[in-house]
Amino acid sequence: MDPRKLRVAIYFLRFSMASYGARMNLFGAGNGYFRDSLRPQADKKTALDYLNMKEEDMIEFEYHGIEVFKPKYFLCVDHSTESLILCFRGTFNLHEVITDICAEYEPFLGGYAHRGFLRCALWLEDHVLPRLKTYLIRHKSRALYLVGHSLGAAIGSLFCMILNHRHLPELRRLVDQHGRGEGDKFKVHFVGYGCPPCVSKELAESAQDICENFVNENDCVPRLSYGNLMDFRDLAVQAAELLRSKASNDEKFDSLNAKLADLHARDVHPKVYIPGNMFYTYKTSRVRHKKLSRDATLRPTVLLQNVEPPPHRVAEEDDTPHYVCEQSDRNFYNVLLIKPNMLFHHLPNKYETGLRRAHDWL
């Protein structure tokens, strides 16, 4: 992978970490939980400290109130990219959990999308977009970057698609008339981390040029969708039946694999997918093999998959353990993966570790 693209991903990940405010201390960042929490406007000031940002560059920091389908976000000026950055926080309260579990599908841009995430994106279109137009003119921005982790990544992806499909000509006209006079070059782009599946496959593929999503190793959230859960339920039912049979273990696993392949082939439970270009960060196989060799009893539990993981493109003679970040296939995340570290790998600091080490290796 291009080292420059990794540097860009690491750069925007800082904003995703900052979106958690004082809670970023739970991920190993910040100045200490009590120091950051026990002060007025704790979340905003912690974010400013972490980003080394002047207060006047933080345009909006909307963390007050708790409402379903009203996302937590901040909007800031980024002088290094001459752009505005709109960043969305991941799940951190009960109302956001309700958004996550509103998992039925709704029509969206000729396809369908996760209902809870879509409602949040539509709220932004109604309540934030009018002010956003003013800020783009005022700050003569070259671009609008949307950034998010977890729930924030899904909301940001959908809002990016809304802006590009419905509002981009108007935004470019405003920038051309009142900004730098380069409206045709203005873009709205999204970079996300640990994004849950949220749109139909055709929509996900149509977002290749406007969305980039990174997945860290065994993170379960990018594999967590209503369709995948329904597949898991059907497999669990068949597994319970197979336990009573006298078939060999190999025959039982073959039966489960055949069941999963049939569920996918007939699209029994329609899936949603992660939008845009996909990038997968993982340890090389030698790292995993060495870890297992230290303790042969530590065997991760994996739900059977009919999709192979991304191939390791490391030369066989290279025995140095390291991280790799490669472009990935969205179909790889069509199966629920159960491993001991699946939640641990979802944390934003783990994304940072993987991306930085993959970059340093290059």
Short mmCIF file of C-alpha atoms in Angstrom, two decimals:
data_model
loop_
_atom_site.label_atom_id
_atom_site.label_comp_id
_atom_site.label_asym_id
_atom_site.label_seq_id
_atom_site.Cartn_x
_atom_site.Cartn_y
_atom_site.Cartn_z
CA MET A 1 0.00 0.00 0.00
CA ASP A 2 1.15 3.54 -0.76
CA PRO A 3 2.84 4.96 2.39
CA ARG A 4 1.25 8.34 1.68
CA LYS A 5 -2.24 6.84 1.89
CA LEU A 6 -1.33 5.32 5.24
CA ARG A 7 -0.09 8.67 6.51
CA VAL A 8 -3.40 10.23 5.48
CA ALA A 9 -5.31 7.47 7.28
CA ILE A 10 -3.24 7.97 10.44
CA TYR A 11 -3.72 11.73 10.23
CA PHE A 12 -7.52 11.56 10.06
CA LEU A 13 -7.64 8.84 12.73
CA ARG A 14 -6.45 11.48 15.22
CA PHE A 15 -9.74 13.32 14.68
CA SER A 16 -11.71 10.12 15.28
CA MET A 17 -9.86 9.64 18.55
CA ALA A 18 -10.53 13.27 19.50
CA SER A 19 -14.26 12.76 18.92
CA TYR A 20 -14.42 10.72 22.14
CA GLY A 21 -13.38 13.77 24.17
CA ALA A 22 -12.33 12.98 27.75
CA ARG A 23 -13.31 9.34 27.17
CA MET A 24 -10.29 8.94 24.89
CA ASN A 25 -8.38 8.25 28.12
CA LEU A 26 -10.06 4.84 28.11
CA PHE A 27 -8.10 4.16 24.92
CA GLY A 28 -4.74 5.26 26.28
CA ALA A 29 -4.86 8.84 24.97
CA GLY A 30 -5.49 12.15 26.74
CA ASN A 31 -3.94 13.72 29.85
CA GLY A 32 -5.48 11.35 32.40
CA TYR A 33 -9.15 10.57 32.91
CA PHE A 34 -9.72 12.63 36.06
CA ARG A 35 -7.69 15.58 34.87
CA ASP A 36 -9.58 15.70 31.57
CA SER A 37 -13.03 14.97 32.99
CA LEU A 38 -13.13 17.27 36.01
CA ARG A 39 -13.13 20.58 34.15
CA PRO A 40 -15.76 22.67 32.33
CA GLN A 41 -16.36 21.67 28.70
CA ALA A 42 -14.22 18.60 29.36
CA ASP A 43 -14.81 16.83 26.05
CA LYS A 44 -14.15 19.89 23.92
CA LYS A 45 -11.02 20.93 25.81
CA THR A 46 -9.62 17.39 25.73
CA ALA A 47 -10.18 17.23 21.98
CA LEU A 48 -8.47 20.60 21.50
CA ASP A 49 -5.50 19.50 23.60
CA TYR A 50 -5.17 16.22 21.75
CA LEU A 51 -5.29 17.88 18.32
CA ASN A 52 -3.13 20.81 19.47
CA MET A 53 -5.81 23.03 17.98
CA LYS A 54 -6.77 26.63 18.72
CA GLU A 55 -10.24 27.11 20.12
CA GLU A 56 -11.26 29.43 17.27
CA ASP A 57 -10.62 26.60 14.81
CA MET A 58 -13.26 24.43 16.51
CA ILE A 59 -16.39 25.73 14.76
CA GLU A 60 -18.97 23.46 16.37
CA PHE A 61 -18.75 20.87 19.14
CA GLU A 62 -22.23 19.39 19.48
CA TYR A 63 -22.20 17.02 22.43
CA HIS A 64 -25.02 18.46 24.54
CA GLY A 65 -28.37 16.70 24.91
CA ILE A 66 -29.22 13.07 24.33
CA GLU A 67 -31.62 12.23 21.51
CA VAL A 68 -32.06 9.15 19.37
CA PHE A 69 -30.81 9.67 15.80
CA LYS A 70 -28.98 12.88 16.75
CA PRO A 71 -25.27 12.08 16.36
CA LYS A 72 -22.46 13.58 18.41
CA TYR A 73 -20.03 15.46 16.17
CA PHE A 74 -17.58 18.29 15.91
CA LEU A 75 -16.68 20.54 12.98
CA CYS A 76 -13.29 22.20 12.72
CA VAL A 77 -10.97 24.04 10.37
CA ASP A 78 -7.89 22.11 9.27
CA HIS A 79 -5.29 24.55 7.98
CA SER A 80 -2.88 21.86 6.76
CA THR A 81 -5.43 20.59 4.21
CA GLU A 82 -7.24 23.94 3.80
CA SER A 83 -10.47 22.13 4.50
CA LEU A 84 -13.23 21.61 7.02
CA ILE A 85 -13.34 18.34 8.93
CA LEU A 86 -16.65 16.99 10.21
CA CYS A 87 -16.04 14.17 12.68
CA PHE A 88 -18.58 11.78 14.24
CA ARG A 89 -18.25 9.91 17.53
CA GLY A 90 -18.85 6.19 17.89
CA THR A 91 -21.33 4.50 20.22
CA PHE A 92 -21.01 5.59 23.85
CA ASN A 93 -24.50 5.79 25.39
CA LEU A 94 -27.82 3.96 25.39
CA HIS A 95 -29.40 6.23 22.77
CA GLU A 96 -26.58 5.41 20.36
CA VAL A 97 -27.06 1.70 21.07
CA ILE A 98 -30.71 2.16 20.05
CA THR A 99 -29.46 3.66 16.79
CA ASP A 100 -27.22 0.62 16.27
CA ILE A 101 -30.00 -1.92 16.79
CA CYS A 102 -32.52 -0.19 14.49
CA ALA A 103 -31.13 -2.53 11.87
CA GLU A 104 -34.02 -2.92 9.43
CA TYR A 105 -33.43 -1.65 5.90
CA GLU A 106 -34.87 1.52 4.38
CA PRO A 107 -34.82 2.69 0.73
CA PHE A 108 -31.86 4.94 0.01
CA LEU A 109 -30.50 6.34 -3.30
CA GLY A 110 -31.95 3.51 -5.35
CA GLY A 111 -30.82 0.82 -2.91
CA TYR A 112 -31.30 0.37 0.82
CA ALA A 113 -29.50 1.30 4.04
CA HIS A 114 -29.46 0.52 7.77
CA ARG A 115 -32.42 2.45 9.24
CA GLY A 116 -30.74 3.82 12.38
CA PHE A 117 -27.61 5.07 10.61
CA LEU A 118 -29.66 6.56 7.79
CA ARG A 119 -31.91 8.49 10.19
CA CYS A 120 -28.79 10.08 11.70
CA ALA A 121 -27.47 11.07 8.28
CA LEU A 122 -30.83 12.57 7.31
CA TRP A 123 -30.88 14.55 10.58
CA LEU A 124 -27.52 16.03 9.59
CA GLU A 125 -28.85 16.92 6.16
CA ASP A 126 -31.77 18.80 7.73
CA HIS A 127 -30.03 20.45 10.68
CA VAL A 128 -26.30 20.79 9.94
CA LEU A 129 -26.00 21.19 6.16
CA PRO A 130 -27.44 24.75 6.05
CA ARG A 131 -24.76 25.98 8.47
CA LEU A 132 -22.13 23.89 6.75
CA LYS A 133 -22.63 25.83 3.53
CA THR A 134 -21.98 29.08 5.37
CA TYR A 135 -18.80 27.75 6.97
CA LEU A 136 -17.42 26.48 3.65
CA ILE A 137 -17.79 29.98 2.20
CA ARG A 138 -16.44 31.74 5.28
CA HIS A 139 -13.30 29.63 5.49
CA LYS A 140 -12.75 29.32 1.70
CA SER A 141 -12.37 25.57 2.03
CA ARG A 142 -10.89 23.39 -0.69
CA ALA A 143 -12.63 20.27 0.60
CA LEU A 144 -14.91 18.82 3.24
CA TYR A 145 -13.58 15.71 4.92
CA LEU A 146 -15.90 13.51 6.96
CA VAL A 147 -14.29 11.22 9.52
CA GLY A 148 -15.63 8.66 11.98
CA HIS A 149 -15.05 5.50 13.97
CA SER A 150 -17.61 2.70 14.50
CA LEU A 151 -21.13 4.21 14.56
CA GLY A 152 -19.54 7.50 13.50
CA ALA A 153 -18.06 5.81 10.43
CA ALA A 154 -21.45 4.53 9.29
CA ILE A 155 -23.09 7.94 9.78
CA GLY A 156 -20.21 9.69 8.02
CA SER A 157 -20.31 7.28 5.08
CA LEU A 158 -24.04 7.81 4.54
CA PHE A 159 -23.82 11.59 4.95
CA CYS A 160 -20.94 11.67 2.47
CA MET A 161 -23.07 9.77 -0.05
CA ILE A 162 -25.99 12.16 0.53
CA LEU A 163 -23.78 15.22 -0.01
CA ASN A 164 -22.18 13.81 -3.17
CA HIS A 165 -25.44 12.60 -4.71
CA ARG A 166 -27.75 15.48 -3.77
CA HIS A 167 -25.72 18.58 -2.94
CA LEU A 168 -22.28 18.51 -4.57
CA PRO A 169 -23.16 20.78 -7.55
CA GLU A 170 -24.58 23.41 -5.16
CA LEU A 171 -21.59 23.18 -2.83
CA ARG A 172 -19.18 23.58 -5.73
CA ARG A 173 -21.12 26.57 -7.02
CA LEU A 174 -21.01 28.24 -3.60
CA VAL A 175 -17.28 27.63 -3.26
CA ASP A 176 -16.69 28.87 -6.80
CA GLN A 177 -18.67 32.09 -6.31
CA HIS A 178 -17.72 32.97 -2.74
CA GLY A 179 -14.61 30.95 -1.94
CA ARG A 180 -11.35 30.41 -3.77
CA GLY A 181 -12.90 30.30 -7.22
CA GLU A 182 -11.99 26.63 -7.73
CA GLY A 183 -15.40 25.07 -7.23
CA ASP A 184 -14.80 22.34 -9.79
CA LYS A 185 -11.97 20.97 -7.60
CA PHE A 186 -13.97 21.01 -4.38
CA LYS A 187 -14.66 17.53 -3.03
CA VAL A 188 -16.50 15.81 -0.20
CA HIS A 189 -14.60 12.74 0.97
CA PHE A 190 -14.97 10.27 3.84
CA VAL A 191 -12.34 8.29 5.79
CA GLY A 192 -13.59 5.80 8.38
CA TYR A 193 -12.43 3.13 10.80
CA GLY A 194 -14.34 0.09 12.05
CA CYS A 195 -17.43 0.94 10.02
CA PRO A 196 -20.40 -1.42 10.42
CA PRO A 197 -22.11 -2.59 7.21
CA CYS A 198 -24.76 -0.04 6.28
CA VAL A 199 -25.77 -0.02 2.57
CA SER A 200 -26.76 -2.42 -0.19
CA LYS A 201 -23.98 -3.85 -2.33
CA GLU A 202 -24.62 -1.66 -5.38
CA LEU A 203 -24.51 1.48 -3.24
CA ALA A 204 -21.35 0.31 -1.50
CA GLU A 205 -19.64 -0.19 -4.84
CA SER A 206 -20.85 3.17 -6.17
CA ALA A 207 -19.02 4.94 -3.32
CA GLN A 208 -15.55 3.79 -4.42
CA ASP A 209 -14.40 7.33 -5.26
CA ILE A 210 -15.78 9.10 -2.19
CA CYS A 211 -15.37 6.73 0.78
CA GLU A 212 -12.41 4.90 2.29
CA ASN A 213 -12.93 2.46 5.15
CA PHE A 214 -10.25 0.71 7.19
CA VAL A 215 -10.74 -2.56 9.08
CA ASN A 216 -8.36 -3.72 11.80
CA GLU A 217 -7.68 -7.45 12.01
CA ASN A 218 -10.48 -9.33 13.82
CA ASP A 219 -12.70 -6.31 14.54
CA CYS A 220 -16.22 -7.74 14.76
CA VAL A 221 -18.13 -4.51 14.02
CA PRO A 222 -17.43 -4.46 10.24
CA ARG A 223 -18.87 -7.99 10.19
CA LEU A 224 -21.92 -7.20 12.31
CA SER A 225 -25.13 -6.80 10.32
CA TYR A 226 -28.70 -8.04 10.49
CA GLY A 227 -28.14 -10.41 7.55
CA ASN A 228 -24.97 -11.88 9.08
CA LEU A 229 -26.73 -12.41 12.42
CA MET A 230 -29.59 -14.23 10.70
CA ASP A 231 -27.08 -16.47 8.92
CA PHE A 232 -25.44 -17.14 12.29
CA ARG A 233 -28.81 -18.08 13.78
CA ASP A 234 -29.50 -20.59 10.99
CA LEU A 235 -26.03 -22.09 11.36
CA ALA A 236 -26.47 -22.38 15.13
CA VAL A 237 -29.74 -24.29 14.61
CA GLN A 238 -28.05 -26.71 12.20
CA ALA A 239 -25.04 -27.07 14.53
CA ALA A 240 -27.38 -28.06 17.39
CA GLU A 241 -28.92 -30.73 15.17
CA LEU A 242 -25.49 -32.02 14.09
CA LEU A 243 -24.43 -32.45 17.71
CA ARG A 244 -26.96 -35.26 17.98
CA SER A 245 -25.70 -37.00 14.86
CA LYS A 246 -23.01 -39.67 14.71
CA ALA A 247 -21.18 -38.05 11.81
CA SER A 248 -17.47 -37.32 12.10
CA ASN A 249 -16.30 -33.81 12.96
CA ASP A 250 -15.08 -33.30 9.39
CA GLU A 251 -18.51 -34.24 8.05
CA LYS A 252 -20.19 -31.87 10.49
CA PHE A 253 -17.97 -28.97 9.43
CA ASP A 254 -18.55 -29.79 5.77
CA SER A 255 -22.28 -29.70 6.40
CA LEU A 256 -22.05 -26.30 8.07
CA ASN A 257 -19.92 -24.95 5.25
CA ALA A 258 -22.43 -26.21 2.71
CA LYS A 259 -25.25 -24.59 4.68
CA LEU A 260 -23.43 -21.25 4.76
CA ALA A 261 -22.66 -21.42 1.04
CA ASP A 262 -26.33 -22.11 0.33
CA LEU A 263 -27.46 -19.16 2.48
CA HIS A 264 -25.17 -16.87 0.54
CA ALA A 265 -25.98 -18.30 -2.88
CA ARG A 266 -29.74 -17.88 -2.38
CA ASP A 267 -29.31 -14.56 -0.50
CA VAL A 268 -31.74 -15.85 2.12
CA HIS A 269 -30.93 -12.94 4.44
CA PRO A 270 -30.09 -9.84 2.36
CA LYS A 271 -26.89 -8.16 3.46
CA VAL A 272 -25.66 -4.64 3.87
CA TYR A 273 -22.06 -3.76 3.07
CA ILE A 274 -19.36 -1.26 4.00
CA PRO A 275 -19.28 1.61 1.48
CA GLY A 276 -16.34 2.59 -0.71
CA ASN A 277 -12.79 1.30 -0.91
CA MET A 278 -11.86 -1.21 1.78
CA PHE A 279 -8.46 -1.56 3.43
CA TYR A 280 -7.54 -4.36 5.83
CA THR A 281 -4.75 -4.09 8.43
CA TYR A 282 -3.39 -7.33 9.86
CA LYS A 283 -0.32 -9.02 11.27
CA THR A 284 1.63 -11.26 8.92
CA SER A 285 1.01 -14.98 9.25
CA ARG A 286 4.36 -15.46 10.96
CA VAL A 287 3.25 -13.21 13.81
CA ARG A 288 0.16 -15.34 14.37
CA HIS A 289 2.08 -18.59 14.05
CA LYS A 290 4.66 -17.50 16.60
CA LYS A 291 1.94 -16.40 19.01
CA LEU A 292 0.18 -19.75 18.75
CA SER A 293 3.43 -21.66 19.11
CA ARG A 294 4.04 -19.96 22.48
CA ASP A 295 0.79 -21.41 23.78
CA ALA A 296 -0.73 -24.15 21.67
CA THR A 297 -3.85 -24.17 23.84
CA LEU A 298 -4.87 -20.67 22.72
CA ARG A 299 -7.02 -21.48 19.70
CA PRO A 300 -9.31 -18.69 18.49
CA THR A 301 -12.93 -19.69 17.94
CA VAL A 302 -13.97 -18.87 14.41
CA LEU A 303 -17.34 -19.19 12.72
CA LEU A 304 -16.76 -21.07 9.48
CA GLN A 305 -16.21 -18.87 6.47
CA ASN A 306 -16.55 -19.56 2.77
CA VAL A 307 -14.49 -16.45 1.97
CA GLU A 308 -10.73 -16.69 2.31
CA PRO A 309 -8.94 -13.90 4.20
CA PRO A 310 -6.89 -11.45 2.15
CA PRO A 311 -3.75 -13.17 0.83
CA HIS A 312 -0.42 -12.45 2.48
CA ARG A 313 1.81 -10.88 -0.13
CA VAL A 314 4.94 -11.11 2.00
CA ALA A 315 7.92 -12.90 0.52
CA GLU A 316 8.41 -16.35 2.02
CA GLU A 317 12.03 -15.62 2.92
CA ASP A 318 10.96 -12.57 4.97
CA ASP A 319 10.64 -13.90 8.50
CA THR A 320 10.36 -10.53 10.29
CA PRO A 321 6.97 -10.14 12.04
CA HIS A 322 5.18 -6.99 10.95
CA TYR A 323 1.83 -5.40 10.07
CA VAL A 324 0.43 -5.05 6.56
CA CYS A 325 -2.38 -2.86 5.20
CA GLU A 326 -3.88 -3.98 1.89
CA GLN A 327 -6.89 -3.22 -0.23
CA SER A 328 -9.61 -5.69 0.62
CA ASP A 329 -12.78 -7.27 -0.76
CA ARG A 330 -16.03 -6.21 0.93
CA ASN A 331 -17.34 -9.80 0.62
CA PHE A 332 -14.73 -10.84 3.17
CA TYR A 333 -16.90 -9.24 5.86
CA ASN A 334 -20.07 -11.16 4.96
CA VAL A 335 -19.65 -13.68 7.77
CA LEU A 336 -19.76 -13.08 11.49
CA LEU A 337 -16.34 -13.76 12.98
CA ILE A 338 -16.10 -14.92 16.61
CA LYS A 339 -12.65 -14.51 18.16
CA PRO A 340 -11.40 -13.63 21.65
CA ASN A 341 -9.93 -10.30 20.48
CA MET A 342 -12.81 -9.20 18.23
CA LEU A 343 -13.85 -6.30 20.52
CA PHE A 344 -10.29 -5.40 21.48
CA HIS A 345 -9.40 -4.91 17.80
CA HIS A 346 -12.29 -2.45 17.41
CA LEU A 347 -10.76 0.16 19.73
CA PRO A 348 -9.45 3.29 17.96
CA ASN A 349 -6.00 2.97 19.58
CA LYS A 350 -5.68 -0.52 18.07
CA TYR A 351 -6.42 0.95 14.67
CA GLU A 352 -3.69 3.50 15.24
CA THR A 353 -1.21 0.82 16.31
CA GLY A 354 -1.86 -1.30 13.23
CA LEU A 355 -1.72 1.59 10.75
CA ARG A 356 1.43 3.10 12.27
CA ARG A 357 3.26 -0.20 12.31
CA ALA A 358 2.20 -1.00 8.75
CA HIS A 359 3.50 2.44 7.71
CA ASP A 360 6.77 2.08 9.64
CA TRP A 361 7.41 -1.26 7.98
CA LEU A 362 7.17 0.37 4.55
#
